[in-house]
XYZ file of C-alpha atoms in Angstrom:
531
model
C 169.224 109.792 168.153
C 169.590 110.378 164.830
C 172.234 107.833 163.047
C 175.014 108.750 161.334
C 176.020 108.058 157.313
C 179.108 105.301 158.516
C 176.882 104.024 161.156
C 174.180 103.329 159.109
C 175.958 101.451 156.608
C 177.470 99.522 159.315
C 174.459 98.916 160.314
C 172.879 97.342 157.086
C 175.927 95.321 157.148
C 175.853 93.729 159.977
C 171.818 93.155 159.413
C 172.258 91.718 156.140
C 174.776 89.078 157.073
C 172.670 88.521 159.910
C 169.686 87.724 157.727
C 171.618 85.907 155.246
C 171.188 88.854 152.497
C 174.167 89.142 151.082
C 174.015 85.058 150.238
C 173.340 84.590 146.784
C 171.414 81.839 144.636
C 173.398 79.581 142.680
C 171.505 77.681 139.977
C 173.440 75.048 138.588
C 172.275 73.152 135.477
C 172.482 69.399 135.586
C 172.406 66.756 133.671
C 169.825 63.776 134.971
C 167.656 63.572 138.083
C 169.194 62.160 140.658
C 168.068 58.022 141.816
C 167.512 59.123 145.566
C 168.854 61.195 148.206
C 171.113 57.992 150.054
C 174.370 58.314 148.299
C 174.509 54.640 149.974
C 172.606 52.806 147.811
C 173.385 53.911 144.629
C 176.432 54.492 141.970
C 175.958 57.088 139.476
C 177.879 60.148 139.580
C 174.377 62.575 138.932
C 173.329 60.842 142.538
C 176.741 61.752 144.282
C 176.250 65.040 143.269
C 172.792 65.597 144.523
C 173.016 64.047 147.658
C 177.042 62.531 148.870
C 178.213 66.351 148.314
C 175.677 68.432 149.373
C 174.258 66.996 152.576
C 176.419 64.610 153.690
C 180.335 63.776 154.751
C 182.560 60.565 155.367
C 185.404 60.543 158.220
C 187.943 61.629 155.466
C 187.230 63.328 151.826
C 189.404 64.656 149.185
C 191.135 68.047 149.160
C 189.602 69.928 146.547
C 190.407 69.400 142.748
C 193.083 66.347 144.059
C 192.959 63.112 145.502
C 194.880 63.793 148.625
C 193.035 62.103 151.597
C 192.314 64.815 154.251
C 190.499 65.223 157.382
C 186.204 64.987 157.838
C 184.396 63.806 159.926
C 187.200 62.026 161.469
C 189.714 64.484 162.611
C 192.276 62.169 162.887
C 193.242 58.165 162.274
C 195.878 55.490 162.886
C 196.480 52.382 161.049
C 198.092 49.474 162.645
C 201.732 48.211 161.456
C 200.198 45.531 160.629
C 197.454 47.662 158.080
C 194.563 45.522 159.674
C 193.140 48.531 162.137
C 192.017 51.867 161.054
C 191.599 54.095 164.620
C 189.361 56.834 163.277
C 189.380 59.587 166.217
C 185.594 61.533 165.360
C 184.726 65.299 165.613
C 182.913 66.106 168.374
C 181.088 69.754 166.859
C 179.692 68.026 164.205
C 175.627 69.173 164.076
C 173.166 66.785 162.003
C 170.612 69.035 159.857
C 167.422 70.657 161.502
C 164.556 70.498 159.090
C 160.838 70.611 159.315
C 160.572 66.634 159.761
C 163.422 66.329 162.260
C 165.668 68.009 164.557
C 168.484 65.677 166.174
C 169.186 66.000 170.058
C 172.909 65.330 169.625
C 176.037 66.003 167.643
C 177.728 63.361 165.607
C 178.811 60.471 167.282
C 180.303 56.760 167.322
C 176.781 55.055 167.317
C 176.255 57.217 164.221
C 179.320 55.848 162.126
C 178.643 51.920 163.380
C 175.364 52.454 162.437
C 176.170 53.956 158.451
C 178.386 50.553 158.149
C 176.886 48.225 160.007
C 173.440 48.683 158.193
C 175.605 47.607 155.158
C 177.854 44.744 156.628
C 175.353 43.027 159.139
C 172.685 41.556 157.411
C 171.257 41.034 160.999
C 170.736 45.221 161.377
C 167.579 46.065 161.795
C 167.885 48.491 158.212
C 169.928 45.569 155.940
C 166.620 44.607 154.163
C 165.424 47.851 153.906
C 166.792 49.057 150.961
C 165.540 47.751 147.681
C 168.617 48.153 145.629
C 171.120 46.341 147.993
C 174.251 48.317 148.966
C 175.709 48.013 145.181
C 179.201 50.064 145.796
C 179.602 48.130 149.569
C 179.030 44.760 147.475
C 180.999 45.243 144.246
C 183.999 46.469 146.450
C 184.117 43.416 148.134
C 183.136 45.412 151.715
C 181.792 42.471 153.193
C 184.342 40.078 153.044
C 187.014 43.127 153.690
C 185.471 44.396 157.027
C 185.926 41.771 159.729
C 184.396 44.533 162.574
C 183.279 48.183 162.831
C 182.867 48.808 167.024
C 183.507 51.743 169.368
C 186.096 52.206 171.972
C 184.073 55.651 172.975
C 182.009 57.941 171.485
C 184.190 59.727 169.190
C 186.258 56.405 168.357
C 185.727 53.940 166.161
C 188.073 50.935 164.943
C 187.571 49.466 161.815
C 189.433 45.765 161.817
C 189.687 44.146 158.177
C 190.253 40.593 157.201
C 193.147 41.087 154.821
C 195.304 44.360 154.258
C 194.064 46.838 151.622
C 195.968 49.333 149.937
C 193.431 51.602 148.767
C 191.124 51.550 152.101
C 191.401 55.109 153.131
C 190.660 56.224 149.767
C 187.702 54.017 149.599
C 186.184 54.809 153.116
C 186.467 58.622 151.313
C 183.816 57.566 148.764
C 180.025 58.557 149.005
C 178.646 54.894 149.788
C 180.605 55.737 153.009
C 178.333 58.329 153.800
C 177.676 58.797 157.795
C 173.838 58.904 158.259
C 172.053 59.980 161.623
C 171.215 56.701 163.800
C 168.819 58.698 165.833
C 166.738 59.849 162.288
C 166.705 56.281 161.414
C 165.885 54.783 164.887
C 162.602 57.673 164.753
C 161.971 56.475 160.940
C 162.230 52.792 161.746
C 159.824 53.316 165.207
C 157.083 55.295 162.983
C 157.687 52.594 160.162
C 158.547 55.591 157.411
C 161.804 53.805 156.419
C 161.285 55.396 152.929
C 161.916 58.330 154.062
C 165.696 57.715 154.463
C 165.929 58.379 150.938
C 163.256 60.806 150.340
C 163.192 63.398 153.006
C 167.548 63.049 153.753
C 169.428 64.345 156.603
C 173.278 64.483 156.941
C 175.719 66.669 157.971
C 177.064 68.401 154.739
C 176.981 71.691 153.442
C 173.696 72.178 152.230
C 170.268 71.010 153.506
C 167.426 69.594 151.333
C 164.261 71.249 151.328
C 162.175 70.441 148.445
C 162.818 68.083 145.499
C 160.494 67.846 142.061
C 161.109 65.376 139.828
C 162.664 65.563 136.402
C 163.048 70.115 137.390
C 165.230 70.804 140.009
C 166.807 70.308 143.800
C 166.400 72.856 146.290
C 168.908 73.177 148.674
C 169.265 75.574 151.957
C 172.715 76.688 153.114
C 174.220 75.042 156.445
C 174.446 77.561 159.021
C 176.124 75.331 161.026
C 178.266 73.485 158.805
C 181.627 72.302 160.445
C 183.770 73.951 157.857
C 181.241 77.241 157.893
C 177.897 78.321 156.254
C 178.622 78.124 152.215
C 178.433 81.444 150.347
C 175.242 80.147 148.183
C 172.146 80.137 149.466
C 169.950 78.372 148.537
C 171.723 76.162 145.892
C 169.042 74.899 142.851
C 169.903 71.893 140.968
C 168.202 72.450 137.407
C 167.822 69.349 135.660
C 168.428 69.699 131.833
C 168.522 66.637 130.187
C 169.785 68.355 126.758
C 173.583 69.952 126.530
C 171.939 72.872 124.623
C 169.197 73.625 126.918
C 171.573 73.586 129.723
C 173.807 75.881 127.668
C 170.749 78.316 126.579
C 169.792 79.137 130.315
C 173.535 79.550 131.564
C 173.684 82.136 128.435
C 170.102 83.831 129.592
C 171.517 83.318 133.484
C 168.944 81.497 134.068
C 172.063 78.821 135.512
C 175.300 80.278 136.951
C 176.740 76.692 136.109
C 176.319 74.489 133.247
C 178.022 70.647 133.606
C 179.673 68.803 130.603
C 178.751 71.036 127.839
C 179.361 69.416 124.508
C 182.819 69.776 122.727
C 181.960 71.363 119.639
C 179.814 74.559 122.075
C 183.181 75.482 123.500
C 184.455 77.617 120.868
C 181.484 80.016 121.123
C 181.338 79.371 125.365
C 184.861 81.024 125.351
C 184.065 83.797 122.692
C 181.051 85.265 124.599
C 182.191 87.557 127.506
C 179.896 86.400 130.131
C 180.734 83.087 130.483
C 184.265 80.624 131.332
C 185.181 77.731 130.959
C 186.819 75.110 133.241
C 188.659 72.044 132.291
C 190.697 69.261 133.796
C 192.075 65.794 132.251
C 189.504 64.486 134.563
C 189.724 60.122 135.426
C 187.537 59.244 133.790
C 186.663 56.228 130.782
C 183.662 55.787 128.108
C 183.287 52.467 127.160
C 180.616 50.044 125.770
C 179.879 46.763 127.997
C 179.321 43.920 126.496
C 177.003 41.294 127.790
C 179.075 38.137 128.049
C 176.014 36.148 129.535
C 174.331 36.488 126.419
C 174.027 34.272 123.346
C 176.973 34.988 120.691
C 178.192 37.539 123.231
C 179.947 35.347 125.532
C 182.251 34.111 122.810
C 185.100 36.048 122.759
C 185.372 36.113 119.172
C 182.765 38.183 118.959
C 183.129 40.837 120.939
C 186.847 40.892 119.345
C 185.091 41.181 116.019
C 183.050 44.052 117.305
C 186.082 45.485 118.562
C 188.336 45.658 115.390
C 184.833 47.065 113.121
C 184.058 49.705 115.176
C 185.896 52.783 114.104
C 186.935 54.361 117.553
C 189.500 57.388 116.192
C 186.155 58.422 113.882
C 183.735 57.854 116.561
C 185.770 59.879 118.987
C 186.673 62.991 116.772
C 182.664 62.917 116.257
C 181.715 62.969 119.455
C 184.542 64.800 121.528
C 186.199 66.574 118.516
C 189.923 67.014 118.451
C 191.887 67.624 121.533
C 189.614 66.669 123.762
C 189.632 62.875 124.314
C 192.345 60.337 123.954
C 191.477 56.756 122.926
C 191.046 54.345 125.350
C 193.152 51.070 125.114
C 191.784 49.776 128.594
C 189.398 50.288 131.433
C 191.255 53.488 133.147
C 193.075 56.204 131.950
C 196.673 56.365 131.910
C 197.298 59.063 134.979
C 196.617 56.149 137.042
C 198.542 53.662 138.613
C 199.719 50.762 136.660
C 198.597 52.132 133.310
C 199.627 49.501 130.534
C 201.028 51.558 128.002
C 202.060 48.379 125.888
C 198.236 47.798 125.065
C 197.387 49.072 121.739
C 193.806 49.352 119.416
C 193.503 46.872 117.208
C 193.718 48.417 113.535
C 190.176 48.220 111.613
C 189.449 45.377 109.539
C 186.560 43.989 108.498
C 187.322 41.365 106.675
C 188.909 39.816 109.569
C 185.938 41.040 111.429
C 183.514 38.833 109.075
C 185.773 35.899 109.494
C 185.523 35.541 113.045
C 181.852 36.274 113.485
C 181.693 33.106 110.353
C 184.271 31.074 112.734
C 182.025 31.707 115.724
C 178.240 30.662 113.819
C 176.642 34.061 114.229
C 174.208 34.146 111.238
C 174.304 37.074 108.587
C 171.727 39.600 110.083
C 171.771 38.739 113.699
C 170.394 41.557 115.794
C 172.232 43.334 119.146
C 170.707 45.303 121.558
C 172.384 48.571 122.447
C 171.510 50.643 125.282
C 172.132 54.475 125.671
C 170.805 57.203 127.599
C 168.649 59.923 126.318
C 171.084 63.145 127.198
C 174.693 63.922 127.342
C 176.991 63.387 130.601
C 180.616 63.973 130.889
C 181.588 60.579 129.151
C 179.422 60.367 126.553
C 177.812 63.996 124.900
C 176.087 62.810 122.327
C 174.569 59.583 123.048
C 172.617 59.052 119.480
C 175.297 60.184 117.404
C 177.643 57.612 119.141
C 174.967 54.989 118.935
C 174.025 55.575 115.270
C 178.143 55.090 114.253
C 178.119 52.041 115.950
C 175.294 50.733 113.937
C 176.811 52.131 110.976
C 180.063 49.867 111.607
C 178.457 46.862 112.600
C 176.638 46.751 109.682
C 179.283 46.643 107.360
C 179.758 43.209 108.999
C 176.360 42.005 108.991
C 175.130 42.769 112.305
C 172.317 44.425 112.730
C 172.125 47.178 115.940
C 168.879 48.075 117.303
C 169.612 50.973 119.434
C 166.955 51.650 123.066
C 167.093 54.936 123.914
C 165.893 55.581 127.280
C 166.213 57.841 130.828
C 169.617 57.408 132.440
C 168.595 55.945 135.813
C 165.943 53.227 133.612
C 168.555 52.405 131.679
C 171.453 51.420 134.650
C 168.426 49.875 136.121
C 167.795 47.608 133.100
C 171.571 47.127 132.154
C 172.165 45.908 135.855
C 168.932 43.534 135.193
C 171.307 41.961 132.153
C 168.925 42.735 129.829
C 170.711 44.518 127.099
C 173.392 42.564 124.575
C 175.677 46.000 125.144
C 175.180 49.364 126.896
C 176.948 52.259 126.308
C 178.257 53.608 129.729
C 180.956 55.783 131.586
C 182.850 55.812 134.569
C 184.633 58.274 136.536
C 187.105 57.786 138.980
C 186.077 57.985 142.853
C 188.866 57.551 144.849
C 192.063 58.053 142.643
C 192.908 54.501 142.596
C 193.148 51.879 140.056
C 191.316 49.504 142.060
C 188.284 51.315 142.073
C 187.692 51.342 138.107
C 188.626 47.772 138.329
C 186.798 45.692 141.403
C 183.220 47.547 140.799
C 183.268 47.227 137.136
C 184.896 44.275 136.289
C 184.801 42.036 139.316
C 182.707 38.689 140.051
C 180.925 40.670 143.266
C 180.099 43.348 140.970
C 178.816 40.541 137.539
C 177.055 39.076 140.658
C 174.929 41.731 141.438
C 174.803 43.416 137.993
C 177.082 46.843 138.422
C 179.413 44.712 136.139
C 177.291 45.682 132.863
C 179.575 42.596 131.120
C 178.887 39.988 133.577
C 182.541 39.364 132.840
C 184.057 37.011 135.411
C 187.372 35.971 135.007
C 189.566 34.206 137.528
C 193.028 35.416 136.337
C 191.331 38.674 136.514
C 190.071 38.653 139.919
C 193.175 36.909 141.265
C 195.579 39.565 140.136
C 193.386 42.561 141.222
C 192.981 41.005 144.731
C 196.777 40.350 144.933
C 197.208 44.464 143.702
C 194.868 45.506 146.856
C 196.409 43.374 149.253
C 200.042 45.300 148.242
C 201.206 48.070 149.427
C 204.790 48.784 147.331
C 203.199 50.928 144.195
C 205.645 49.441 141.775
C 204.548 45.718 142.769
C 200.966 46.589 142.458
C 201.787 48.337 138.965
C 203.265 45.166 137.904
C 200.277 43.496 138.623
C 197.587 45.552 137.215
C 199.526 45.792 134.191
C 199.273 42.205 133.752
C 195.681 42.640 134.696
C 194.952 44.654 132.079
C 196.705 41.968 129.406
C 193.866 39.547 130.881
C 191.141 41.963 130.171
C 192.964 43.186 126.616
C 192.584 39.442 125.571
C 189.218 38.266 126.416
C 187.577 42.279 125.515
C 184.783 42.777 127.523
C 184.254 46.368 127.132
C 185.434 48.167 123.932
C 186.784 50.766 126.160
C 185.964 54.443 124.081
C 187.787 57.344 124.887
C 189.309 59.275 128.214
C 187.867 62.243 127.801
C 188.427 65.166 128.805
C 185.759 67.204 131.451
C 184.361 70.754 131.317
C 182.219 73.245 133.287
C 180.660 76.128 131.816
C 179.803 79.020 134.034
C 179.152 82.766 134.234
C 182.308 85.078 134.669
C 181.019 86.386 138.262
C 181.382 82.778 139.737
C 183.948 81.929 142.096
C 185.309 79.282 144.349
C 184.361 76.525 142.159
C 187.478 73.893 141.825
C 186.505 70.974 139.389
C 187.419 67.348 140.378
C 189.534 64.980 138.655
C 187.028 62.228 140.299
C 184.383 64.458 138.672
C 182.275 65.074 141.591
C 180.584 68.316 141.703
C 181.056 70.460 144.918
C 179.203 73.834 145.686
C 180.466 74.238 149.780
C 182.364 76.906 148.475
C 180.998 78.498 145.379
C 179.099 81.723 145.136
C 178.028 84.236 142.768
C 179.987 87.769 143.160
């Protein structure tokens, strides 16, 4: 029979969604390769990207573009009067990922979240020593000490019973070194002795599904057809790793990207004038800062690191780098959208005679050398790495320091910073969770100086005391109060020169849609596609 004209197209229709065919590719340009593909054992945002929001979920996430807590892979939760039980009540149509090198025999379930915790927490599990970075987020948040028992009540219930109340707990368990893994992946892995593979060949439940990665080029990613929240629009997503802002910006303008992250300030002006492209931009929480090493000889005497402080020209080192408008600067370790912002904190005024005078009061000698750490390409809080690095220098000399500046791949140099082996290290954080606590406890905390994620080694009592007093409050204005005087503690003894809060952009092509940026700065493509 012969078809007709409407029944034809319907037809096509129907076979092209079918097949996938109307899916397009989205290339996104990026700006490091990513550490690994378990979101667990590792901290930098590049990481989150590549692996926490494409192929994996926690039991609650953020709405898009806010920090409201909403629903994952935990449909619903209580917390006890008491706020020492969280009752997370689990989906039960939850699918793990079919690939080539496994294909689960059962949906998400309780054993699944016990074992994504417990592997951290337990140092009995049969995974604990696996991994050879530690569980750096779990241990600078103070997890283990928190979490006094993770168990079951059935299979889609699971009770989490902590030690101490904590304000910011739901928040936290929304944070990618939460990330649910498959126990029945790694109970196969563990039995075939591949445990490598946890982190090399991934499988979650998230959007997108890894199929190939090479290193230092791009991620390949395969749509979800049986995502919870439905198959995403793009398919397959392509991670493009461009270490340089103007490489990343020369394919988005040849389309070889749809997306380019954190262009650099001073390229906006001609992003916005060409009629292909947009521009996105949020206020986003995030702080640049330099770390100094307060382990280290002449470094761990506070004089010094305030004489660092009041020669280093921040207003000219910021209109450099971010150009004007689009960074304020940074008095302290967050910005001030969050909670218990201390607005009284100001930056010292420049002077370098006073600068000299301290350094002479302290014994440093007339030529001594620092170390500086930086990374070799530009990321949301820092776009030009060199140029920030050379103006340092610059200052410091004028007081008789000497800067020798290591330039070097972004993952080498958090490994080497977390080793303690730099005198200071330029360095960024964004915000995961919307809470103060969580710029504060895995930056600045004695955990996190323990185990090296505190790039200052800074470990102050006051400190810690007040920011464990803030978590354990619930009443906003009281835990204010407190990091506000936290803030005086760190304002006085200066371990960080804290930079700038600047602001975040995304550069894309005009026919992309459904792409909400993040004030925590993660970057998620579950609902972005190319029109």
């Amino acid at each position: 029979m012969k078809m007709l004209p409407l029944q034809a197209a319907m037809t096509a229709a129907l076979l092209s969604v079918a097949l996938g065919i109307s899916a397009k590719p989205l290339v996104v340009c990026t700006e490091a390769s990513p550490e690994g593909f378990d979101p667990v054992v590792y901290v930098t945002a590049v990481t989150a990207d590549a692996a926490a929001e494409t192929m994996f979920n926690r039991l609650v996430d953020f709405k898009p573009g806010t920090t409201e807590i909403r629903p994952a892979l935990a449909k619903s939760w209580d917390i006890s009067e008491d706020g020492l039980t969280y009752t997370f009540h689990l989906r039960d149509d939850v699918k793990f990922h079919t690939t080539d090198y496994f294909k689960p025999t059962r949906n998400l379930n309780a054993d699944d979240v016990l074992w994504s915790f417990q592997r951290q927490l337990d140092p009995k599990h049969p995974w604990h020593d696996k991994s050879t970075t530690g569980f750096p987020y779990f241990e600078s948040m103070g997890f283990k000490e928190l979490l006094k028992s993770v168990e079951k009540t059935d299979d889609h219930t699971v009770v989490f019973t902590l030690t101490r109340p904590e304000a910011p707990f739901l928040a936290d368990v929304a944070m990618p070194f939460t990330a649910i893994h498959s126990a029945e992946y790694a109970d196969k892995l563990l039995a075939a002795n591949k445990t490598g593979e946890l982190n090399s060949k991934p499988i979650g439940t998230g959007p997108f599904i890894f199929t190939r990665y090479q290193k230092d080029a791009q991620v390949r990613f395969k749509a979800n057809p049986e995502y919870f929240r439905g198959k995403p629009p793009a398919d397959p997503l392509i991670l493009a790793i461009a270490v340089d802002n103007n490489v990343r910006l020369q394919k988005l303008k040849a389309n070889e990207c749809q997306i380019a992250l954190y262009p650099k300030p001073d390229d906006l002006p001609s992003i916005k004038a060409d009629p292909n492209l947009k521009v996105s931009e949020l206020a986003a929480m995030t702080t640049a800062y330099t770390a100094m090493n307060t382990t280290r000889k002449y470094m761990s005497d506070a004089r010094v690191r305030h004489a660092i402080n009041i020669a280093f020209d921040k207003q000219g080192y910021n209109q450099s780098l971010y150009g004007k408008g689009n960074a304020i600067d940074a008095t302290g370790p967050y910005p001030p959208t969050l909670l218990g912002f201390n607005d009284k904190l100001q930056n010292p005024a420049r002077d370098l005679d006073k600068a000299r005078a301290l350094l002479k009061e302290a014994g440093v000698p007339e030529g001594t050398e620092f170390t500086l750490f930086t990374r070799n390409g530009g990321g949301p809080t820092n776009p030009n790495p060199m140029l920030g690095a050379q103006r340092m220098q610059a200052d410091l000399a004028q007081i008789g320091l000497k800067v020798n500046i290591k330039v070097m791949e972004w993952g080498e140099m958090l490994k080497r910073a977390k080793a303690g082996e730099h005198d200071m290290v330029s360095a960024g954080w964004a915000g995961d969770n919307g809470d103060p606590d969580n710029f504060l406890t895995p930056n600045l905390s004695c955990d996190a100086a323990k185990n090296g994620e505190n790039y200052a080694r800074w470990c102050n009592e006051e400190f810690q005391g007040l920011i464990d007093k803030a978590r354990a409050v619930a009443e906003p204005a009281e835990r204010a109060a407190l990091y506000e005087q936290a803030l005086d503690v760190f304002d006085k003894d200066q371990p960080w020169i804290p930079m700038a809060y600047p602001k975040m952009f995304t550069a894309m092509r005009k026919n992309v849609e459904g792409y909400t940026q993040s004030p925590l700065t993660n970057n998620n493509f579950a609902t972005t596609q190319v029109k």
